[in-house]
mmCIF file of C-alpha atoms in Angstrom:
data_model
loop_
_atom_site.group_PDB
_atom_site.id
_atom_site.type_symbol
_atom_site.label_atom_id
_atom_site.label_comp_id
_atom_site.label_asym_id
_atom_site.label_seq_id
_atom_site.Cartn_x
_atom_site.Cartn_y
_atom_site.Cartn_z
ATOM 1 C CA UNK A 1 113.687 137.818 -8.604
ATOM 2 C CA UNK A 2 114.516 134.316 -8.726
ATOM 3 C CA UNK A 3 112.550 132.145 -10.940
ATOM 4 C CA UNK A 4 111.134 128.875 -10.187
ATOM 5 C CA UNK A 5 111.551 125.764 -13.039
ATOM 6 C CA UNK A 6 110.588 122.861 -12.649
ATOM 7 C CA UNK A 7 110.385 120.175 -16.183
ATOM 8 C CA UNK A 8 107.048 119.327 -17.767
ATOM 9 C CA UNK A 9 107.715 115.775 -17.757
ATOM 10 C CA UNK A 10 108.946 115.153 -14.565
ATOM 11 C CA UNK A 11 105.329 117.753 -13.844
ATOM 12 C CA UNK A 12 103.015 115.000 -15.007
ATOM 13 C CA UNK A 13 104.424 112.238 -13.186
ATOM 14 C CA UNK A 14 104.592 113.565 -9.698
ATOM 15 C CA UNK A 15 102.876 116.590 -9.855
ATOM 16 C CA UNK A 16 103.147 120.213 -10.530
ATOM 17 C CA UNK A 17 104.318 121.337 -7.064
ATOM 18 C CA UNK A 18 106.050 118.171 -5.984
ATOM 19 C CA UNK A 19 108.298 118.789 -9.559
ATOM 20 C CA UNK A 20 109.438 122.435 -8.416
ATOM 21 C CA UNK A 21 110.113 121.477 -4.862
ATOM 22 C CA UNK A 22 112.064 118.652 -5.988
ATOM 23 C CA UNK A 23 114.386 120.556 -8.589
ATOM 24 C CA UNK A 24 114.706 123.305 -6.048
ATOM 25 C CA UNK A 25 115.932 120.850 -3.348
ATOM 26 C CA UNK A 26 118.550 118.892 -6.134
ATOM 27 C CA UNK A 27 120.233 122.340 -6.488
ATOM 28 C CA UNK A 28 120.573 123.518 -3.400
ATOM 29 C CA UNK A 29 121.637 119.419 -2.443
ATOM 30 C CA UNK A 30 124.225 120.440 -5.428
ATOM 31 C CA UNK A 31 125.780 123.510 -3.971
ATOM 32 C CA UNK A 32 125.589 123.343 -0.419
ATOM 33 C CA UNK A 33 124.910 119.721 0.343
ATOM 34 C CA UNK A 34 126.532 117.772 3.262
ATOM 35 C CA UNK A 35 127.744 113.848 2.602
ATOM 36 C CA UNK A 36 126.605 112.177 5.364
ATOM 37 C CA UNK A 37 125.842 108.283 5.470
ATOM 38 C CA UNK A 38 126.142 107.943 1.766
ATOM 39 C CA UNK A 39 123.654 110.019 0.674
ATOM 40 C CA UNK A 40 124.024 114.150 0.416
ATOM 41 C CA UNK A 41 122.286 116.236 2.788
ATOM 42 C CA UNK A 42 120.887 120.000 3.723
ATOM 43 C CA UNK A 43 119.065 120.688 6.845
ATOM 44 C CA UNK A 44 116.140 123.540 6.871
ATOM 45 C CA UNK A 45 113.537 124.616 8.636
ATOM 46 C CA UNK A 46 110.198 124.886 7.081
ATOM 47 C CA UNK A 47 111.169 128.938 7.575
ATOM 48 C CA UNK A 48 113.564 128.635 5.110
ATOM 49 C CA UNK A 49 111.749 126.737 2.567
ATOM 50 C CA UNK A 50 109.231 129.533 2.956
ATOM 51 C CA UNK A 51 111.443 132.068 2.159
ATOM 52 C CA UNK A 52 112.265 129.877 -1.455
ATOM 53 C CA UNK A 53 108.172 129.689 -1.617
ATOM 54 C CA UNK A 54 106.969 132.347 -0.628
ATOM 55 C CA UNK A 55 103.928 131.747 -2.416
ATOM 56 C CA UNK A 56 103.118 128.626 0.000
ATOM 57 C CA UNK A 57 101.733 128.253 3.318
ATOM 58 C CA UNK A 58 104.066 126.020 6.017
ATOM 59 C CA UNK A 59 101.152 123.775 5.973
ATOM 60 C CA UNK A 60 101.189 123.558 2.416
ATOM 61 C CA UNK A 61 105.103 123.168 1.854
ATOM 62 C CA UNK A 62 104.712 120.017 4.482
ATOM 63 C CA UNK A 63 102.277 118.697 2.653
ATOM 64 C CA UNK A 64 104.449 118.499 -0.374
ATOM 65 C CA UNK A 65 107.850 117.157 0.961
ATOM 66 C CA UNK A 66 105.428 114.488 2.682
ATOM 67 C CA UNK A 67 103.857 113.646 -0.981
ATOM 68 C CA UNK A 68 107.528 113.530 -2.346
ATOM 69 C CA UNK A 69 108.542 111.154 0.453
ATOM 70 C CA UNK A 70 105.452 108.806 0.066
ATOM 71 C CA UNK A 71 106.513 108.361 -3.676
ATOM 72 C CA UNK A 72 110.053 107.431 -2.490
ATOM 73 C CA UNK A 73 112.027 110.778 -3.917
ATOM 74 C CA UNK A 74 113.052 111.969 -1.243
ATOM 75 C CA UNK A 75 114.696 111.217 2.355
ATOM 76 C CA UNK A 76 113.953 113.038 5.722
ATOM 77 C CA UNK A 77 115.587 112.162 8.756
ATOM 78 C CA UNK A 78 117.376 114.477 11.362
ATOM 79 C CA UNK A 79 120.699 114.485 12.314
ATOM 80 C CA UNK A 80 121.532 117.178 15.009
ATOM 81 C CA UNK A 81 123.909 116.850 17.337
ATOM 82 C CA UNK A 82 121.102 117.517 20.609
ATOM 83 C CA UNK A 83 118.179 115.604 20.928
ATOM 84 C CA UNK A 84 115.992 118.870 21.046
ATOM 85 C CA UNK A 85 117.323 119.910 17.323
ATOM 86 C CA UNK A 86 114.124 118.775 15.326
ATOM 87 C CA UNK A 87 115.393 120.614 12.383
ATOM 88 C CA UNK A 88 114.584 118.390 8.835
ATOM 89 C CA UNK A 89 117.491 116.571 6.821
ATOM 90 C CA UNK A 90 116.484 116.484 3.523
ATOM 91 C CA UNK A 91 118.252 114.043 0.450
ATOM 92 C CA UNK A 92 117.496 112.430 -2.823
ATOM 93 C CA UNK A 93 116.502 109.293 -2.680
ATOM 94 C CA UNK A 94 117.633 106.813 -5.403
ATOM 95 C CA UNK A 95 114.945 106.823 -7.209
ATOM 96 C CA UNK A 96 114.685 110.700 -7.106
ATOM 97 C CA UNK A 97 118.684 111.278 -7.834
ATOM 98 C CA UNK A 98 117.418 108.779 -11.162
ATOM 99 C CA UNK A 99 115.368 111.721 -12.625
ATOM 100 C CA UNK A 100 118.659 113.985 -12.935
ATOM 101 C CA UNK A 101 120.810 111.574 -14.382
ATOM 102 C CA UNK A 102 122.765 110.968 -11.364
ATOM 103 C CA UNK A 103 125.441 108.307 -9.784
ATOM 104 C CA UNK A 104 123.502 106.699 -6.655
ATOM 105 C CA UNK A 105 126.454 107.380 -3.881
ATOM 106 C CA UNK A 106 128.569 110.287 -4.387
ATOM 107 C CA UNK A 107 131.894 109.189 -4.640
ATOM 108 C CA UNK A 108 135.142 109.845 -2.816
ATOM 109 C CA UNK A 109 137.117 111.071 -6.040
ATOM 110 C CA UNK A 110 134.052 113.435 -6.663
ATOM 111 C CA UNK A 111 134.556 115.395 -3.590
ATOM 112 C CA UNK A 112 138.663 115.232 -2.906
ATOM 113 C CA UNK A 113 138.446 116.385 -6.684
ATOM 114 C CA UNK A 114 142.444 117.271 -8.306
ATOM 115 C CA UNK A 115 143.477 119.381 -5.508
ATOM 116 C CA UNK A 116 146.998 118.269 -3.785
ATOM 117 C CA UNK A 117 146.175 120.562 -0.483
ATOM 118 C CA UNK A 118 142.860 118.602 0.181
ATOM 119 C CA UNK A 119 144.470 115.334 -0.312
ATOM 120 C CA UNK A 120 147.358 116.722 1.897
ATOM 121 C CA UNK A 121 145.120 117.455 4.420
ATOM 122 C CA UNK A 122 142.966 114.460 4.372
ATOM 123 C CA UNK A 123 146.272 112.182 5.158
ATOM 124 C CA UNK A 124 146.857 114.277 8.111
ATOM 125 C CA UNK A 125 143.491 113.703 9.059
ATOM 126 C CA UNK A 126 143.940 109.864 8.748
ATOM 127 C CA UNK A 127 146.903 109.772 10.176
ATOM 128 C CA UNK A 128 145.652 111.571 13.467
ATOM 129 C CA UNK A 129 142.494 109.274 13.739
ATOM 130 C CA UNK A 130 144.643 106.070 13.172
ATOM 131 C CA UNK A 131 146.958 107.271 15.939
ATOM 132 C CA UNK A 132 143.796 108.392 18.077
ATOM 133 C CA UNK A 133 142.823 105.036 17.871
ATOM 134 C CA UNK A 134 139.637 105.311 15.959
ATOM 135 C CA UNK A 135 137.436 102.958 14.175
ATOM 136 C CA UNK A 136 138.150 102.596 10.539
ATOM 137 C CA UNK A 137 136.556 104.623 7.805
ATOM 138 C CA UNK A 138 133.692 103.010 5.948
ATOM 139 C CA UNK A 139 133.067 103.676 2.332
ATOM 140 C CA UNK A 140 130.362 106.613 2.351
ATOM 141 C CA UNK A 141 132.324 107.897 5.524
ATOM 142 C CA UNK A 142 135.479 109.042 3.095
ATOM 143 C CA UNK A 143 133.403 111.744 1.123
ATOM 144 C CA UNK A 144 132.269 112.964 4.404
ATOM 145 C CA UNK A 145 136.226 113.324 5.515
ATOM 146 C CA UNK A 146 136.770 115.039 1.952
ATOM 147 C CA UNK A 147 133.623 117.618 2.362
ATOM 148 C CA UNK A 148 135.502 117.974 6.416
ATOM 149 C CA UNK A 149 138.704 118.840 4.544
ATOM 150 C CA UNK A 150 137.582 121.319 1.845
ATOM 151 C CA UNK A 151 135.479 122.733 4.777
ATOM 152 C CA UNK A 152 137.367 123.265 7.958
ATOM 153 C CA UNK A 153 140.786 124.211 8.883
ATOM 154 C CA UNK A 154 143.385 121.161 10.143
ATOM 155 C CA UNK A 155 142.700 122.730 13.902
ATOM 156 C CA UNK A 156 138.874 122.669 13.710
ATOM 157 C CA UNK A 157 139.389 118.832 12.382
ATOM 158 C CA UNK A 158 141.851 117.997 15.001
ATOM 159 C CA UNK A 159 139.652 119.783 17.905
ATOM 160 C CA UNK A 160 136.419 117.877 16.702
ATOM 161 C CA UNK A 161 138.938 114.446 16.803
ATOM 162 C CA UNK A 162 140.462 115.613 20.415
ATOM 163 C CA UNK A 163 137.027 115.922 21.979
ATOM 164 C CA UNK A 164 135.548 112.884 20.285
ATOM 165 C CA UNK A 165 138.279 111.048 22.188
ATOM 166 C CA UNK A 166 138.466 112.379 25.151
ATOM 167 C CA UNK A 167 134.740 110.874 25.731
ATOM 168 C CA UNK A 168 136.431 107.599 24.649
ATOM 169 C CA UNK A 169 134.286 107.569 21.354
ATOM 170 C CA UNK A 170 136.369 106.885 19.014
ATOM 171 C CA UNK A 171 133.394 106.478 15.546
ATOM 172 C CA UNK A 172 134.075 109.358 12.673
ATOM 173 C CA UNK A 173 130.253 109.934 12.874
ATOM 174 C CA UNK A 174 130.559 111.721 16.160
ATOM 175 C CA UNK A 175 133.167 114.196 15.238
ATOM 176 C CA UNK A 176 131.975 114.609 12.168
ATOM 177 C CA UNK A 177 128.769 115.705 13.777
ATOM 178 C CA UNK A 178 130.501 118.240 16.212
ATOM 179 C CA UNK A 179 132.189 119.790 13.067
ATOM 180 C CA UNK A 180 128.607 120.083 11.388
ATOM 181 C CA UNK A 181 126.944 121.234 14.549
ATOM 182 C CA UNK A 182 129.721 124.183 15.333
ATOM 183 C CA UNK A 183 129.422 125.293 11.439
ATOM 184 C CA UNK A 184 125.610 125.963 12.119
ATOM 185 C CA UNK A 185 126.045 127.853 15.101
ATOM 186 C CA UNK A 186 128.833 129.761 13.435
ATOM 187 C CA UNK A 187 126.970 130.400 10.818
ATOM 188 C CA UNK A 188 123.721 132.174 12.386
ATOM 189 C CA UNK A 189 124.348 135.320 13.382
ATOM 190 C CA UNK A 190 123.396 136.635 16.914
ATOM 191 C CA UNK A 191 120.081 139.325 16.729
ATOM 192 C CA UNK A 192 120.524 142.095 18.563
ATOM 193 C CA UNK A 193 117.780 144.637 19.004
ATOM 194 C CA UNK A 194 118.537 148.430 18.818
ATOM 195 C CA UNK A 195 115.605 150.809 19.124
ATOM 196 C CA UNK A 196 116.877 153.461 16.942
ATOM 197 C CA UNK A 197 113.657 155.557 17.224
ATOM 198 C CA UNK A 198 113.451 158.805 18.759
ATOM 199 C CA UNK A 199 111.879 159.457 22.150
ATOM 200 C CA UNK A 200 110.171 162.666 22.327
ATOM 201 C CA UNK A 201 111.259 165.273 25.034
ATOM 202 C CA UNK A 202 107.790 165.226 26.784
ATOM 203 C CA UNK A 203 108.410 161.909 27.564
ATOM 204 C CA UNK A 204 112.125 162.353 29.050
ATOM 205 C CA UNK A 205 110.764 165.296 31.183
ATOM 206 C CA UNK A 206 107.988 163.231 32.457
ATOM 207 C CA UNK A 207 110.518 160.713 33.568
ATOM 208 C CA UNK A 208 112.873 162.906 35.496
ATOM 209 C CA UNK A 209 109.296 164.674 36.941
ATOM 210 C CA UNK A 210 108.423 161.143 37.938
ATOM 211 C CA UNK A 211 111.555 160.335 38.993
ATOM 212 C CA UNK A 212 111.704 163.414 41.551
ATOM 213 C CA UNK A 213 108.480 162.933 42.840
ATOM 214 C CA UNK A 214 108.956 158.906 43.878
ATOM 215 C CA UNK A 215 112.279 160.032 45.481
ATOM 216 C CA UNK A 216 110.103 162.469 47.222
ATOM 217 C CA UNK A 217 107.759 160.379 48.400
ATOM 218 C CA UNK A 218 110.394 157.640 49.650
ATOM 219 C CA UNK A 219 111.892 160.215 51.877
ATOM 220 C CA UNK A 220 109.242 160.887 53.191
ATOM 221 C CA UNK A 221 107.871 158.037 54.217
ATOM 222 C CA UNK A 222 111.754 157.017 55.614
ATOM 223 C CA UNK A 223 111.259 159.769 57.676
ATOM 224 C CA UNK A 224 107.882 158.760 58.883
ATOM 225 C CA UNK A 225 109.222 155.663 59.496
ATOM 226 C CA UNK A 226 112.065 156.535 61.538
ATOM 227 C CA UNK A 227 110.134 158.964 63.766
ATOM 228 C CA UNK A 228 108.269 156.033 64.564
ATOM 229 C CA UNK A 229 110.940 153.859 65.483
ATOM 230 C CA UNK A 230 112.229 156.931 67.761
ATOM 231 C CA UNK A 231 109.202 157.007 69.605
ATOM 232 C CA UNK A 232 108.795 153.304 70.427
ATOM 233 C CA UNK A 233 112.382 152.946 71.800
ATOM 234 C CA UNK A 234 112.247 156.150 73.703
ATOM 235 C CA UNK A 235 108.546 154.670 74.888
ATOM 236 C CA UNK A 236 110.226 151.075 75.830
ATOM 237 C CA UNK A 237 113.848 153.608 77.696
ATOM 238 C CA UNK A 238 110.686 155.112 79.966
ATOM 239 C CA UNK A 239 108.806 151.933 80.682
ATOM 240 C CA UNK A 240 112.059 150.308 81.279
ATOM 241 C CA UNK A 241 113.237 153.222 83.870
ATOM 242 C CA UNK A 242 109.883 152.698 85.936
ATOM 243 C CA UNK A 243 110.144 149.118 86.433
ATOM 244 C CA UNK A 244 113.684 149.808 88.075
ATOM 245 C CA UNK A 245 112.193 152.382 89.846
ATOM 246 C CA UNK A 246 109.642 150.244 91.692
ATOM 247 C CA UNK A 247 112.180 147.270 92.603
#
């Protein structure tokens, strides 16, 4: 069972529910959070914050994060690739980030971190978008290109670059948001529905009885059908055979 804190403190000044929403969304911004415009982000669905509070109503969970963003803690804005993906971005604001003891802007040396490999791979990548021709990197746009490079493989990065350019847009922001986009859609898996319960054999009988008695009842009425067709044209052969007769 996983247990909800939230500090007494930080209770009184914004409220009791605002206080655990907001410590629950500055972890999960900690593990799992995408750099994006200089601020960190995760995207969920009202669903999913459900699923943290399961306690709370939708309407109820709404009304918080729109309490938190009134007071200035947080940021909501959406960033999906399509136009139809409504799905909530959600990041600390400044002020909010301030109650955790936190740097405003994560920086670059944060996310490349000590490892050679990443910083391997992120020359590559700079090397590729210099010779693509692309506009140059702003500040809060190099910790996105480290998150891309812990992230994805070289060949996801240089796909995303590929078809950025090929629609002769040559901004980071794009690509970066087809490499965000494909990692969501990777990352759902597809439902498939399997009835796995067990039809009785009255009910298979009944459907072969059926079965036989509509193919029945089709020939039948084929034949009908046909016999009726045989009688008109051998009808129109006789009225045709007296009109000759009489000229």
């Amino acid at each position: 069972m996983q247990k909800i804190t939230f500090g007494k403190e930080l209770a009184k000044t914004i409220g009791l529910n605002e206080s655990i929403v907001l410590e629950t969304l500055y972890e999960r911004v900690e593990k799992e959070g995408t750099p994006l415009n200089g601020r960190v982000w995760i995207e969920r669905t009202y669903r999913e914050w459900q699923e943290d509070f399961p306690f709370w109503s939708i309407a109820t969970i709404k009304r918080i994060f729109s309490s938190l963003k009134k007071q200035g803690l947080i940021v909501m804005e959406q960033h999906g690739k399509h136009r139809y993906d409504r799905t909530n971005w959600y990041a600390l604001s400044d002020e909010g980030r301030h109650y955790f003891g936190q740097e405003k802007i994560v920086e670059e040396e944060t996310q490349v971190g000590e490892t050679g490999n990443i910083q391997d791979k992120i020359t590559i990548v700079e090397k590729q978008l210099k010779k693509l021709r692309f506009f140059p990197l702003q500040t809060s746009q190099k910790s996105e290109l480290a998150h891309v490079c812990k992230t994805f493989s070289l060949e996801q990065i240089s796909q995303a670059l590929e078809a950025t350019a090929e629609r002769a847009i040559f901004a980071w922001k794009y690509a970066y948001k087809i490499l965000l986009t494909n990692q969501k859609s990777s990352a759902k898996p597809k439902r498939r529905i399997i009835r796995t319960e067990k039809v009785p054999d009255w009910f298979q009988q009944e459907k072969h009885k059926d079965a036989a008695e509509i193919t029945q009842e089709w020939n039948e009425e084929t034949l009908a059908k046909r016999r009726r067709l045989l009688a008109i044209q051998e009808k129109y052969q006789q009225q045709k055979k007296t009109t000759f007769s009489l000229a």
